[in-house]
mmCIF file of C-alpha atoms in Angstrom:
data_model
loop_
_atom_site.group_PDB
_atom_site.id
_atom_site.type_symbol
_atom_site.label_atom_id
_atom_site.label_comp_id
_atom_site.label_asym_id
_atom_site.label_seq_id
_atom_site.Cartn_x
_atom_site.Cartn_y
_atom_site.Cartn_z
ATOM 1 C CA UNK A 1 216.157 -88.654 36.507
ATOM 2 C CA UNK A 2 212.549 -89.806 36.275
ATOM 3 C CA UNK A 3 212.535 -90.556 40.010
ATOM 4 C CA UNK A 4 213.971 -87.094 40.733
ATOM 5 C CA UNK A 5 211.291 -85.453 38.576
ATOM 6 C CA UNK A 6 208.555 -87.452 40.278
ATOM 7 C CA UNK A 7 209.943 -86.521 43.682
ATOM 8 C CA UNK A 8 210.017 -82.854 42.742
ATOM 9 C CA UNK A 9 206.463 -82.968 41.449
ATOM 10 C CA UNK A 10 205.307 -84.830 44.550
ATOM 11 C CA UNK A 11 206.983 -82.248 46.803
ATOM 12 C CA UNK A 12 205.382 -79.399 44.862
ATOM 13 C CA UNK A 13 201.931 -80.983 45.231
ATOM 14 C CA UNK A 14 202.484 -81.489 48.946
ATOM 15 C CA UNK A 15 203.547 -77.869 49.378
ATOM 16 C CA UNK A 16 200.483 -76.669 47.478
ATOM 17 C CA UNK A 17 198.200 -78.814 49.657
ATOM 18 C CA UNK A 18 199.885 -77.521 52.818
ATOM 19 C CA UNK A 19 199.446 -73.915 51.710
ATOM 20 C CA UNK A 20 195.799 -74.532 50.890
ATOM 21 C CA UNK A 21 195.184 -76.101 54.300
ATOM 22 C CA UNK A 22 196.871 -73.213 56.067
ATOM 23 C CA UNK A 23 194.756 -70.670 54.213
ATOM 24 C CA UNK A 24 191.528 -72.637 54.689
ATOM 25 C CA UNK A 25 192.241 -72.912 58.389
ATOM 26 C CA UNK A 26 192.542 -69.154 58.745
ATOM 27 C CA UNK A 27 196.348 -69.175 58.940
ATOM 28 C CA UNK A 28 196.922 -67.134 55.812
ATOM 29 C CA UNK A 29 200.550 -66.454 54.989
ATOM 30 C CA UNK A 30 201.875 -62.988 55.709
ATOM 31 C CA UNK A 31 201.715 -60.554 52.807
ATOM 32 C CA UNK A 32 204.994 -59.284 51.372
ATOM 33 C CA UNK A 33 206.081 -56.019 52.960
ATOM 34 C CA UNK A 34 205.569 -54.160 49.691
ATOM 35 C CA UNK A 35 202.184 -55.710 48.819
ATOM 36 C CA UNK A 36 199.748 -53.199 47.327
ATOM 37 C CA UNK A 37 196.480 -52.376 49.034
ATOM 38 C CA UNK A 38 193.328 -53.198 47.053
ATOM 39 C CA UNK A 39 192.573 -50.694 44.263
ATOM 40 C CA UNK A 40 189.191 -49.970 45.880
ATOM 41 C CA UNK A 41 187.610 -51.183 49.127
ATOM 42 C CA UNK A 42 184.084 -50.550 50.421
ATOM 43 C CA UNK A 43 183.793 -50.388 54.223
ATOM 44 C CA UNK A 44 180.166 -50.716 55.286
ATOM 45 C CA UNK A 45 178.605 -48.574 58.004
ATOM 46 C CA UNK A 46 176.175 -50.947 59.693
ATOM 47 C CA UNK A 47 173.007 -50.297 61.668
ATOM 48 C CA UNK A 48 174.479 -51.704 64.881
ATOM 49 C CA UNK A 49 177.157 -48.970 64.784
ATOM 50 C CA UNK A 50 175.178 -45.982 63.512
ATOM 51 C CA UNK A 51 171.559 -46.869 64.259
ATOM 52 C CA UNK A 52 168.857 -46.833 61.593
ATOM 53 C CA UNK A 53 165.319 -46.062 60.616
ATOM 54 C CA UNK A 54 163.277 -47.990 58.017
ATOM 55 C CA UNK A 55 162.285 -47.298 54.445
ATOM 56 C CA UNK A 56 158.859 -48.038 52.922
ATOM 57 C CA UNK A 57 159.854 -51.680 52.371
ATOM 58 C CA UNK A 58 160.946 -52.130 55.971
ATOM 59 C CA UNK A 59 164.648 -52.160 55.137
ATOM 60 C CA UNK A 60 167.058 -50.332 57.487
ATOM 61 C CA UNK A 61 168.144 -46.833 56.506
ATOM 62 C CA UNK A 62 171.538 -46.089 58.054
ATOM 63 C CA UNK A 63 172.381 -42.351 58.281
ATOM 64 C CA UNK A 64 175.497 -41.724 56.221
ATOM 65 C CA UNK A 65 175.985 -38.080 57.159
ATOM 66 C CA UNK A 66 176.763 -35.280 54.747
ATOM 67 C CA UNK A 67 180.006 -33.625 55.793
ATOM 68 C CA UNK A 68 183.088 -35.730 56.494
ATOM 69 C CA UNK A 69 186.719 -35.079 57.312
ATOM 70 C CA UNK A 70 189.298 -37.897 57.390
ATOM 71 C CA UNK A 71 192.317 -38.202 59.686
ATOM 72 C CA UNK A 72 195.800 -38.246 58.096
ATOM 73 C CA UNK A 73 196.117 -42.007 58.641
ATOM 74 C CA UNK A 74 192.587 -42.811 57.410
ATOM 75 C CA UNK A 75 191.524 -44.290 60.746
ATOM 76 C CA UNK A 76 188.984 -41.676 61.880
ATOM 77 C CA UNK A 77 186.126 -39.847 60.192
ATOM 78 C CA UNK A 78 184.676 -36.669 61.695
ATOM 79 C CA UNK A 79 181.067 -36.818 60.510
ATOM 80 C CA UNK A 80 178.277 -34.236 60.704
ATOM 81 C CA UNK A 81 174.535 -34.994 60.537
ATOM 82 C CA UNK A 82 175.134 -38.335 62.243
ATOM 83 C CA UNK A 83 171.520 -39.267 62.967
ATOM 84 C CA UNK A 84 169.444 -39.375 66.131
ATOM 85 C CA UNK A 85 171.466 -42.120 67.797
ATOM 86 C CA UNK A 86 174.852 -40.383 67.600
ATOM 87 C CA UNK A 87 173.878 -36.722 67.698
ATOM 88 C CA UNK A 88 174.979 -33.919 65.420
ATOM 89 C CA UNK A 89 178.642 -34.915 65.025
ATOM 90 C CA UNK A 90 180.325 -38.269 65.539
ATOM 91 C CA UNK A 91 183.736 -39.830 65.067
ATOM 92 C CA UNK A 92 183.817 -43.072 63.085
ATOM 93 C CA UNK A 93 186.721 -45.508 63.362
ATOM 94 C CA UNK A 94 187.654 -47.376 60.181
ATOM 95 C CA UNK A 95 189.614 -50.644 59.876
ATOM 96 C CA UNK A 96 192.975 -50.674 58.121
ATOM 97 C CA UNK A 97 192.105 -52.699 55.035
ATOM 98 C CA UNK A 98 188.459 -53.724 54.861
ATOM 99 C CA UNK A 99 185.405 -55.014 56.670
ATOM 100 C CA UNK A 100 182.932 -52.760 58.445
ATOM 101 C CA UNK A 101 183.203 -49.553 60.461
ATOM 102 C CA UNK A 102 184.800 -50.519 63.783
ATOM 103 C CA UNK A 103 182.880 -48.222 66.105
ATOM 104 C CA UNK A 104 181.345 -44.777 66.570
ATOM 105 C CA UNK A 105 182.139 -42.125 69.181
ATOM 106 C CA UNK A 106 179.723 -39.396 70.243
ATOM 107 C CA UNK A 107 181.097 -35.850 70.547
ATOM 108 C CA UNK A 108 180.072 -32.509 72.090
ATOM 109 C CA UNK A 109 180.444 -30.852 68.670
ATOM 110 C CA UNK A 110 177.821 -29.208 66.448
ATOM 111 C CA UNK A 111 177.173 -29.757 62.740
ATOM 112 C CA UNK A 112 179.968 -28.493 60.472
ATOM 113 C CA UNK A 113 182.677 -28.998 63.124
ATOM 114 C CA UNK A 114 186.117 -29.495 61.589
ATOM 115 C CA UNK A 115 189.588 -30.779 62.503
ATOM 116 C CA UNK A 116 192.818 -28.822 62.497
ATOM 117 C CA UNK A 117 194.299 -30.479 59.435
ATOM 118 C CA UNK A 118 197.820 -31.796 59.216
ATOM 119 C CA UNK A 119 198.078 -32.995 62.798
ATOM 120 C CA UNK A 120 194.426 -33.466 63.875
ATOM 121 C CA UNK A 121 195.692 -32.253 67.251
ATOM 122 C CA UNK A 122 192.388 -30.429 67.816
ATOM 123 C CA UNK A 123 188.769 -30.711 66.686
ATOM 124 C CA UNK A 124 187.049 -27.333 66.314
ATOM 125 C CA UNK A 125 183.416 -26.501 66.972
ATOM 126 C CA UNK A 126 181.645 -23.940 64.785
ATOM 127 C CA UNK A 127 181.865 -21.376 67.609
ATOM 128 C CA UNK A 128 185.685 -21.665 67.666
ATOM 129 C CA UNK A 129 186.008 -24.001 70.657
ATOM 130 C CA UNK A 130 189.054 -26.272 70.269
ATOM 131 C CA UNK A 131 188.904 -29.799 71.705
ATOM 132 C CA UNK A 132 191.842 -32.189 71.900
ATOM 133 C CA UNK A 133 191.295 -35.311 69.771
ATOM 134 C CA UNK A 134 192.356 -37.657 72.583
ATOM 135 C CA UNK A 135 189.835 -36.052 74.944
ATOM 136 C CA UNK A 136 186.948 -36.548 72.514
ATOM 137 C CA UNK A 137 187.879 -40.181 71.865
ATOM 138 C CA UNK A 138 188.191 -40.965 75.569
ATOM 139 C CA UNK A 139 185.468 -38.788 77.071
ATOM 140 C CA UNK A 140 183.202 -38.525 74.008
ATOM 141 C CA UNK A 141 180.297 -36.112 74.600
ATOM 142 C CA UNK A 142 181.695 -35.184 78.038
ATOM 143 C CA UNK A 143 184.911 -33.689 76.607
ATOM 144 C CA UNK A 144 185.623 -30.039 77.391
ATOM 145 C CA UNK A 145 187.187 -27.383 75.131
ATOM 146 C CA UNK A 146 190.657 -25.997 75.798
ATOM 147 C CA UNK A 147 190.418 -22.576 74.148
ATOM 148 C CA UNK A 148 188.333 -20.593 71.645
ATOM 149 C CA UNK A 149 189.392 -18.626 68.567
ATOM 150 C CA UNK A 150 189.860 -18.515 64.800
ATOM 151 C CA UNK A 151 187.367 -18.340 61.963
ATOM 152 C CA UNK A 152 183.896 -19.656 62.681
ATOM 153 C CA UNK A 153 180.735 -20.524 60.795
ATOM 154 C CA UNK A 154 179.614 -22.647 57.881
ATOM 155 C CA UNK A 155 182.218 -24.966 56.256
ATOM 156 C CA UNK A 156 185.212 -23.469 58.030
ATOM 157 C CA UNK A 157 188.574 -25.240 57.738
ATOM 158 C CA UNK A 158 191.815 -25.035 59.701
ATOM 159 C CA UNK A 159 195.385 -26.306 59.392
ATOM 160 C CA UNK A 160 198.422 -26.464 61.660
ATOM 161 C CA UNK A 161 201.669 -24.684 60.764
ATOM 162 C CA UNK A 162 204.996 -24.570 62.622
ATOM 163 C CA UNK A 163 205.298 -21.852 65.247
ATOM 164 C CA UNK A 164 207.946 -19.175 65.344
ATOM 165 C CA UNK A 165 209.242 -20.402 68.709
ATOM 166 C CA UNK A 166 209.774 -23.846 70.293
ATOM 167 C CA UNK A 167 206.656 -25.131 72.015
ATOM 168 C CA UNK A 168 204.316 -23.145 69.792
ATOM 169 C CA UNK A 169 202.270 -23.906 66.671
ATOM 170 C CA UNK A 170 200.088 -21.787 64.454
ATOM 171 C CA UNK A 171 196.516 -22.543 63.431
ATOM 172 C CA UNK A 172 195.392 -20.914 60.186
ATOM 173 C CA UNK A 173 191.660 -21.004 59.492
ATOM 174 C CA UNK A 174 189.529 -20.133 56.498
ATOM 175 C CA UNK A 175 185.736 -20.022 56.278
ATOM 176 C CA UNK A 176 183.094 -19.723 53.631
ATOM 177 C CA UNK A 177 182.330 -16.129 52.664
ATOM 178 C CA UNK A 178 179.072 -14.742 54.056
ATOM 179 C CA UNK A 179 178.709 -17.785 56.271
ATOM 180 C CA UNK A 180 175.674 -16.260 57.986
ATOM 181 C CA UNK A 181 174.001 -15.079 54.791
ATOM 182 C CA UNK A 182 171.117 -16.774 53.037
ATOM 183 C CA UNK A 183 170.969 -15.884 49.350
ATOM 184 C CA UNK A 184 174.715 -15.104 49.285
ATOM 185 C CA UNK A 185 176.000 -17.886 51.568
ATOM 186 C CA UNK A 186 179.302 -19.271 50.324
ATOM 187 C CA UNK A 187 179.935 -16.465 47.830
ATOM 188 C CA UNK A 188 181.989 -13.354 48.593
ATOM 189 C CA UNK A 189 185.467 -12.153 49.508
ATOM 190 C CA UNK A 190 188.018 -14.512 51.055
ATOM 191 C CA UNK A 191 189.508 -14.081 54.516
ATOM 192 C CA UNK A 192 191.611 -16.087 56.967
ATOM 193 C CA UNK A 193 192.910 -15.841 60.510
ATOM 194 C CA UNK A 194 196.067 -17.223 62.125
ATOM 195 C CA UNK A 195 196.385 -18.044 65.831
ATOM 196 C CA UNK A 196 199.595 -18.853 67.703
ATOM 197 C CA UNK A 197 199.089 -21.453 70.438
ATOM 198 C CA UNK A 198 201.327 -22.301 73.375
ATOM 199 C CA UNK A 199 201.226 -26.118 73.495
ATOM 200 C CA UNK A 200 202.226 -26.464 77.141
ATOM 201 C CA UNK A 201 199.535 -24.086 78.376
ATOM 202 C CA UNK A 202 197.021 -24.827 75.593
ATOM 203 C CA UNK A 203 196.226 -21.165 75.128
ATOM 204 C CA UNK A 204 196.333 -18.563 72.368
ATOM 205 C CA UNK A 205 199.294 -16.176 72.646
ATOM 206 C CA UNK A 206 198.865 -14.275 69.353
ATOM 207 C CA UNK A 207 196.077 -13.613 66.848
ATOM 208 C CA UNK A 208 196.503 -12.094 63.377
ATOM 209 C CA UNK A 209 192.903 -10.963 63.217
ATOM 210 C CA UNK A 210 190.938 -11.276 59.981
ATOM 211 C CA UNK A 211 193.116 -11.060 56.849
ATOM 212 C CA UNK A 212 191.475 -10.532 53.452
ATOM 213 C CA UNK A 213 192.840 -12.213 50.329
ATOM 214 C CA UNK A 214 192.857 -11.827 46.543
ATOM 215 C CA UNK A 215 191.707 -8.207 46.401
ATOM 216 C CA UNK A 216 194.694 -7.524 44.149
ATOM 217 C CA UNK A 217 193.379 -10.131 41.680
ATOM 218 C CA UNK A 218 190.066 -8.374 40.952
ATOM 219 C CA UNK A 219 191.190 -7.628 37.381
ATOM 220 C CA UNK A 220 191.678 -11.348 36.698
ATOM 221 C CA UNK A 221 189.219 -13.111 39.007
ATOM 222 C CA UNK A 222 186.623 -10.510 39.891
ATOM 223 C CA UNK A 223 185.773 -9.912 43.537
ATOM 224 C CA UNK A 224 183.530 -12.884 44.342
ATOM 225 C CA UNK A 225 184.711 -16.415 45.195
ATOM 226 C CA UNK A 226 183.009 -19.649 46.240
ATOM 227 C CA UNK A 227 183.920 -23.112 47.604
ATOM 228 C CA UNK A 228 187.130 -22.105 49.415
ATOM 229 C CA UNK A 229 189.216 -24.835 51.050
ATOM 230 C CA UNK A 230 192.472 -24.741 52.988
ATOM 231 C CA UNK A 231 195.432 -27.063 52.333
ATOM 232 C CA UNK A 232 196.479 -29.487 55.061
ATOM 233 C CA UNK A 233 199.737 -27.598 55.671
ATOM 234 C CA UNK A 234 198.060 -24.180 55.658
ATOM 235 C CA UNK A 235 200.193 -22.768 52.834
ATOM 236 C CA UNK A 236 197.641 -22.941 49.994
ATOM 237 C CA UNK A 237 193.921 -22.625 49.424
ATOM 238 C CA UNK A 238 191.453 -23.450 46.681
ATOM 239 C CA UNK A 239 188.610 -21.194 45.585
ATOM 240 C CA UNK A 240 186.409 -20.708 42.529
ATOM 241 C CA UNK A 241 186.075 -17.179 41.068
ATOM 242 C CA UNK A 242 182.407 -16.581 40.290
ATOM 243 C CA UNK A 243 182.807 -13.950 37.589
ATOM 244 C CA UNK A 244 186.397 -14.139 36.356
ATOM 245 C CA UNK A 245 187.521 -11.486 33.918
ATOM 246 C CA UNK A 246 189.976 -13.973 32.443
ATOM 247 C CA UNK A 247 189.172 -17.642 31.873
ATOM 248 C CA UNK A 248 186.242 -19.767 33.021
ATOM 249 C CA UNK A 249 184.777 -20.045 36.542
ATOM 250 C CA UNK A 250 186.706 -23.177 37.496
ATOM 251 C CA UNK A 251 188.606 -24.083 40.643
ATOM 252 C CA UNK A 252 191.933 -22.356 41.194
ATOM 253 C CA UNK A 253 194.755 -22.983 43.651
ATOM 254 C CA UNK A 254 196.442 -20.061 45.400
ATOM 255 C CA UNK A 255 199.371 -19.664 47.776
ATOM 256 C CA UNK A 256 199.266 -17.586 50.984
ATOM 257 C CA UNK A 257 202.888 -16.505 50.698
ATOM 258 C CA UNK A 258 205.411 -16.329 53.523
ATOM 259 C CA UNK A 259 203.516 -13.552 55.296
ATOM 260 C CA UNK A 260 200.193 -15.422 55.188
ATOM 261 C CA UNK A 261 198.513 -12.568 53.331
ATOM 262 C CA UNK A 262 199.052 -13.455 49.676
ATOM 263 C CA UNK A 263 196.972 -14.827 46.830
ATOM 264 C CA UNK A 264 199.496 -16.182 44.346
ATOM 265 C CA UNK A 265 197.941 -18.244 41.550
ATOM 266 C CA UNK A 266 199.509 -21.727 41.383
ATOM 267 C CA UNK A 267 197.108 -23.834 39.329
ATOM 268 C CA UNK A 268 193.845 -23.531 37.404
ATOM 269 C CA UNK A 269 191.500 -26.399 36.620
ATOM 270 C CA UNK A 270 190.494 -26.773 32.988
ATOM 271 C CA UNK A 271 187.308 -28.606 33.999
ATOM 272 C CA UNK A 272 184.320 -28.355 36.324
ATOM 273 C CA UNK A 273 184.667 -29.730 39.857
ATOM 274 C CA UNK A 274 183.190 -29.713 43.315
ATOM 275 C CA UNK A 275 184.796 -28.313 46.451
ATOM 276 C CA UNK A 276 188.443 -29.362 46.344
ATOM 277 C CA UNK A 277 190.220 -31.172 49.180
ATOM 278 C CA UNK A 278 194.020 -31.119 49.567
ATOM 279 C CA UNK A 279 196.371 -33.995 50.225
ATOM 280 C CA UNK A 280 199.784 -33.722 51.843
ATOM 281 C CA UNK A 281 202.488 -31.882 49.871
ATOM 282 C CA UNK A 282 205.185 -33.858 48.099
ATOM 283 C CA UNK A 283 208.770 -33.066 47.224
ATOM 284 C CA UNK A 284 208.831 -29.651 45.595
ATOM 285 C CA UNK A 285 205.085 -29.458 44.922
ATOM 286 C CA UNK A 286 201.781 -28.895 46.643
ATOM 287 C CA UNK A 287 199.559 -31.762 47.691
ATOM 288 C CA UNK A 288 197.410 -33.670 45.252
ATOM 289 C CA UNK A 289 193.700 -32.871 45.292
ATOM 290 C CA UNK A 290 190.396 -34.715 45.415
ATOM 291 C CA UNK A 291 186.766 -33.740 44.973
ATOM 292 C CA UNK A 292 183.289 -35.119 44.406
ATOM 293 C CA UNK A 293 181.465 -34.114 41.232
ATOM 294 C CA UNK A 294 178.062 -35.433 40.187
ATOM 295 C CA UNK A 295 178.264 -38.518 42.366
ATOM 296 C CA UNK A 296 181.815 -39.475 41.323
ATOM 297 C CA UNK A 297 185.098 -39.166 43.226
ATOM 298 C CA UNK A 298 187.981 -37.555 41.351
ATOM 299 C CA UNK A 299 191.714 -37.308 42.047
ATOM 300 C CA UNK A 300 193.840 -34.484 40.649
ATOM 301 C CA UNK A 301 197.585 -35.025 40.264
ATOM 302 C CA UNK A 302 199.599 -31.855 40.805
ATOM 303 C CA UNK A 303 202.580 -33.437 39.041
ATOM 304 C CA UNK A 304 200.560 -34.197 35.924
ATOM 305 C CA UNK A 305 198.027 -31.346 36.246
ATOM 306 C CA UNK A 306 195.359 -33.846 35.286
ATOM 307 C CA UNK A 307 192.199 -35.216 36.924
ATOM 308 C CA UNK A 308 191.278 -38.902 37.063
ATOM 309 C CA UNK A 309 187.893 -40.460 37.819
ATOM 310 C CA UNK A 310 188.207 -43.046 40.612
ATOM 311 C CA UNK A 311 185.006 -44.907 39.698
ATOM 312 C CA UNK A 312 185.378 -48.680 39.553
ATOM 313 C CA UNK A 313 183.627 -50.894 36.975
ATOM 314 C CA UNK A 314 180.474 -52.539 38.421
ATOM 315 C CA UNK A 315 180.979 -56.111 39.597
ATOM 316 C CA UNK A 316 177.573 -57.159 38.253
ATOM 317 C CA UNK A 317 174.478 -55.804 36.520
ATOM 318 C CA UNK A 318 172.709 -53.000 38.336
ATOM 319 C CA UNK A 319 175.573 -52.230 40.732
ATOM 320 C CA UNK A 320 176.416 -48.579 41.319
ATOM 321 C CA UNK A 321 178.728 -46.747 43.717
ATOM 322 C CA UNK A 322 177.792 -43.123 44.402
ATOM 323 C CA UNK A 323 180.166 -40.735 46.133
ATOM 324 C CA UNK A 324 178.772 -38.393 48.768
ATOM 325 C CA UNK A 325 179.974 -35.064 50.153
ATOM 326 C CA UNK A 326 183.726 -34.429 50.363
ATOM 327 C CA UNK A 327 186.526 -36.985 50.022
ATOM 328 C CA UNK A 328 189.704 -36.999 52.059
ATOM 329 C CA UNK A 329 193.340 -37.702 51.226
ATOM 330 C CA UNK A 330 195.564 -39.550 53.673
ATOM 331 C CA UNK A 331 199.250 -38.811 54.127
ATOM 332 C CA UNK A 332 200.142 -41.880 52.013
ATOM 333 C CA UNK A 333 197.793 -40.831 49.198
ATOM 334 C CA UNK A 334 194.633 -42.913 49.690
ATOM 335 C CA UNK A 335 191.383 -41.210 48.710
ATOM 336 C CA UNK A 336 188.534 -41.968 51.140
ATOM 337 C CA UNK A 337 184.953 -40.874 50.610
ATOM 338 C CA UNK A 338 181.486 -41.530 51.975
ATOM 339 C CA UNK A 339 179.524 -43.596 49.476
ATOM 340 C CA UNK A 340 176.371 -45.547 48.779
ATOM 341 C CA UNK A 341 176.729 -48.996 47.191
ATOM 342 C CA UNK A 342 173.731 -50.389 45.324
ATOM 343 C CA UNK A 343 174.060 -54.151 44.918
ATOM 344 C CA UNK A 344 171.834 -56.558 43.007
ATOM 345 C CA UNK A 345 171.700 -60.289 42.350
ATOM 346 C CA UNK A 346 173.287 -61.921 39.285
ATOM 347 C CA UNK A 347 170.236 -61.031 37.175
ATOM 348 C CA UNK A 348 170.344 -57.376 38.201
ATOM 349 C CA UNK A 349 167.251 -57.702 40.398
ATOM 350 C CA UNK A 350 166.489 -57.661 44.132
ATOM 351 C CA UNK A 351 168.743 -54.679 44.742
ATOM 352 C CA UNK A 352 169.623 -53.198 48.113
ATOM 353 C CA UNK A 353 171.628 -50.207 49.222
ATOM 354 C CA UNK A 354 174.541 -50.216 51.663
ATOM 355 C CA UNK A 355 176.244 -47.089 52.967
ATOM 356 C CA UNK A 356 179.788 -46.642 54.167
ATOM 357 C CA UNK A 357 183.195 -45.435 53.057
ATOM 358 C CA UNK A 358 185.217 -46.287 49.976
ATOM 359 C CA UNK A 359 189.018 -46.351 50.148
ATOM 360 C CA UNK A 360 190.667 -45.929 46.746
ATOM 361 C CA UNK A 361 194.290 -46.129 45.649
ATOM 362 C CA UNK A 362 194.422 -43.533 42.842
ATOM 363 C CA UNK A 363 197.612 -45.032 41.413
ATOM 364 C CA UNK A 364 195.750 -48.291 40.692
ATOM 365 C CA UNK A 365 192.636 -46.613 39.265
ATOM 366 C CA UNK A 366 191.550 -47.425 35.714
ATOM 367 C CA UNK A 367 192.183 -43.843 34.627
ATOM 368 C CA UNK A 368 195.765 -43.764 35.880
ATOM 369 C CA UNK A 369 196.472 -47.219 34.426
ATOM 370 C CA UNK A 370 195.266 -45.978 31.039
ATOM 371 C CA UNK A 371 197.473 -42.903 31.391
ATOM 372 C CA UNK A 372 200.513 -45.114 32.118
ATOM 373 C CA UNK A 373 199.915 -47.077 28.912
ATOM 374 C CA UNK A 374 199.583 -43.864 26.909
ATOM 375 C CA UNK A 375 202.685 -42.253 28.475
ATOM 376 C CA UNK A 376 205.151 -45.066 29.246
ATOM 377 C CA UNK A 377 208.122 -42.687 29.365
ATOM 378 C CA UNK A 378 206.432 -40.682 32.149
ATOM 379 C CA UNK A 379 204.995 -43.602 34.127
ATOM 380 C CA UNK A 380 207.774 -43.242 36.728
ATOM 381 C CA UNK A 381 206.296 -39.907 37.804
ATOM 382 C CA UNK A 382 203.643 -41.745 39.833
ATOM 383 C CA UNK A 383 204.087 -44.547 42.392
ATOM 384 C CA UNK A 384 202.977 -48.008 41.330
ATOM 385 C CA UNK A 385 200.621 -48.266 44.300
ATOM 386 C CA UNK A 386 200.150 -47.573 47.995
ATOM 387 C CA UNK A 387 201.421 -50.498 50.045
ATOM 388 C CA UNK A 388 200.009 -52.255 53.089
ATOM 389 C CA UNK A 389 203.250 -51.479 54.915
ATOM 390 C CA UNK A 390 202.732 -47.763 54.339
ATOM 391 C CA UNK A 391 199.226 -47.956 55.792
ATOM 392 C CA UNK A 392 200.338 -49.895 58.870
ATOM 393 C CA UNK A 393 203.227 -47.537 59.552
ATOM 394 C CA UNK A 394 201.043 -44.474 59.135
ATOM 395 C CA UNK A 395 198.367 -45.761 61.521
ATOM 396 C CA UNK A 396 200.994 -46.754 64.094
ATOM 397 C CA UNK A 397 202.664 -43.341 63.891
ATOM 398 C CA UNK A 398 199.394 -41.437 64.245
ATOM 399 C CA UNK A 399 198.368 -43.556 67.254
ATOM 400 C CA UNK A 400 201.723 -42.979 68.949
ATOM 401 C CA UNK A 401 201.590 -39.223 68.271
ATOM 402 C CA UNK A 402 198.162 -38.931 69.923
ATOM 403 C CA UNK A 403 198.659 -41.440 72.723
ATOM 404 C CA UNK A 404 196.083 -43.858 71.295
ATOM 405 C CA UNK A 405 195.944 -47.628 71.143
ATOM 406 C CA UNK A 406 197.047 -48.903 67.688
#
């Protein structure tokens, strides 16, 4: 028996040594198929990808940009104000799980360009020119538009909907009110436009014209709205009434209705927020939401009707992570946002700033974990985490759909 025990112990030690040698030699064992992604990952945007200037101390200043949109698989970032090296708008390519930004692509687009959400089939310039994503990735600044139409101007957004006939899709677009105004920019009445596009010919075959929304809600919301945003499936929109007759001026979620002309109230925030970004809809409910507010990224669960701060505890003294501009939500639920990471030494001194993108799993955030402990009977309402398998499958599917290399 003693010999058997010694043999077992010896075999266990040998296995442990073998595993250690494999890992040390770079031959790490494959992760289980259902392994969770990291709760939060910072992906640095380096000077060799984006270019840089220098601060007063001679340290590189990498341009982060100030208006980002994220592809459904989390691989690409459409970024405005990209710096002198990359021009007004660039596409950034992110790795699957960590590291640094893979590469940057120049584009022919102007600041505030936006994707057609849901599919990312097209990228849209502020004048309404629609470019195919594959063309921009392959031809970069030499890409040519296919057609022009839809809402234009400051902070416009668009989403793809199914068409009424085979071979057609609809593009619904929404823009900021008074996009060309100065004192009143971003505040006013809400309007949208829906195009029908023939996919084979890449041309517009129908146009709804401008449709105004929420005029029938003047008794509840007043007539003026701000910070509108379109859902990724084009069926909902968010907007903040500026002078509501009922309630506080917080973000509200509305539905377009089957005819695309409605303004049905679906949710009202009980708290202050920034411009709200939609995720993909789930079973029987609209997509979850995300927003930046005072340098923090927040995730709003539609199932729970509750917001959670995605901030992570600092790893050491003096460390801060500041969210910038607008986050994005991938189809599998990751929240991605441009961010600035301030890192210091163990004594909290000799600090430096790095810019890049933070990928967060909201289900593993400290706020959601605390909620699970407080509501154990309801914990099943949220997934445990987002898995590495989900991310790989999503990236592979998006690449195949657009004819891209994985």
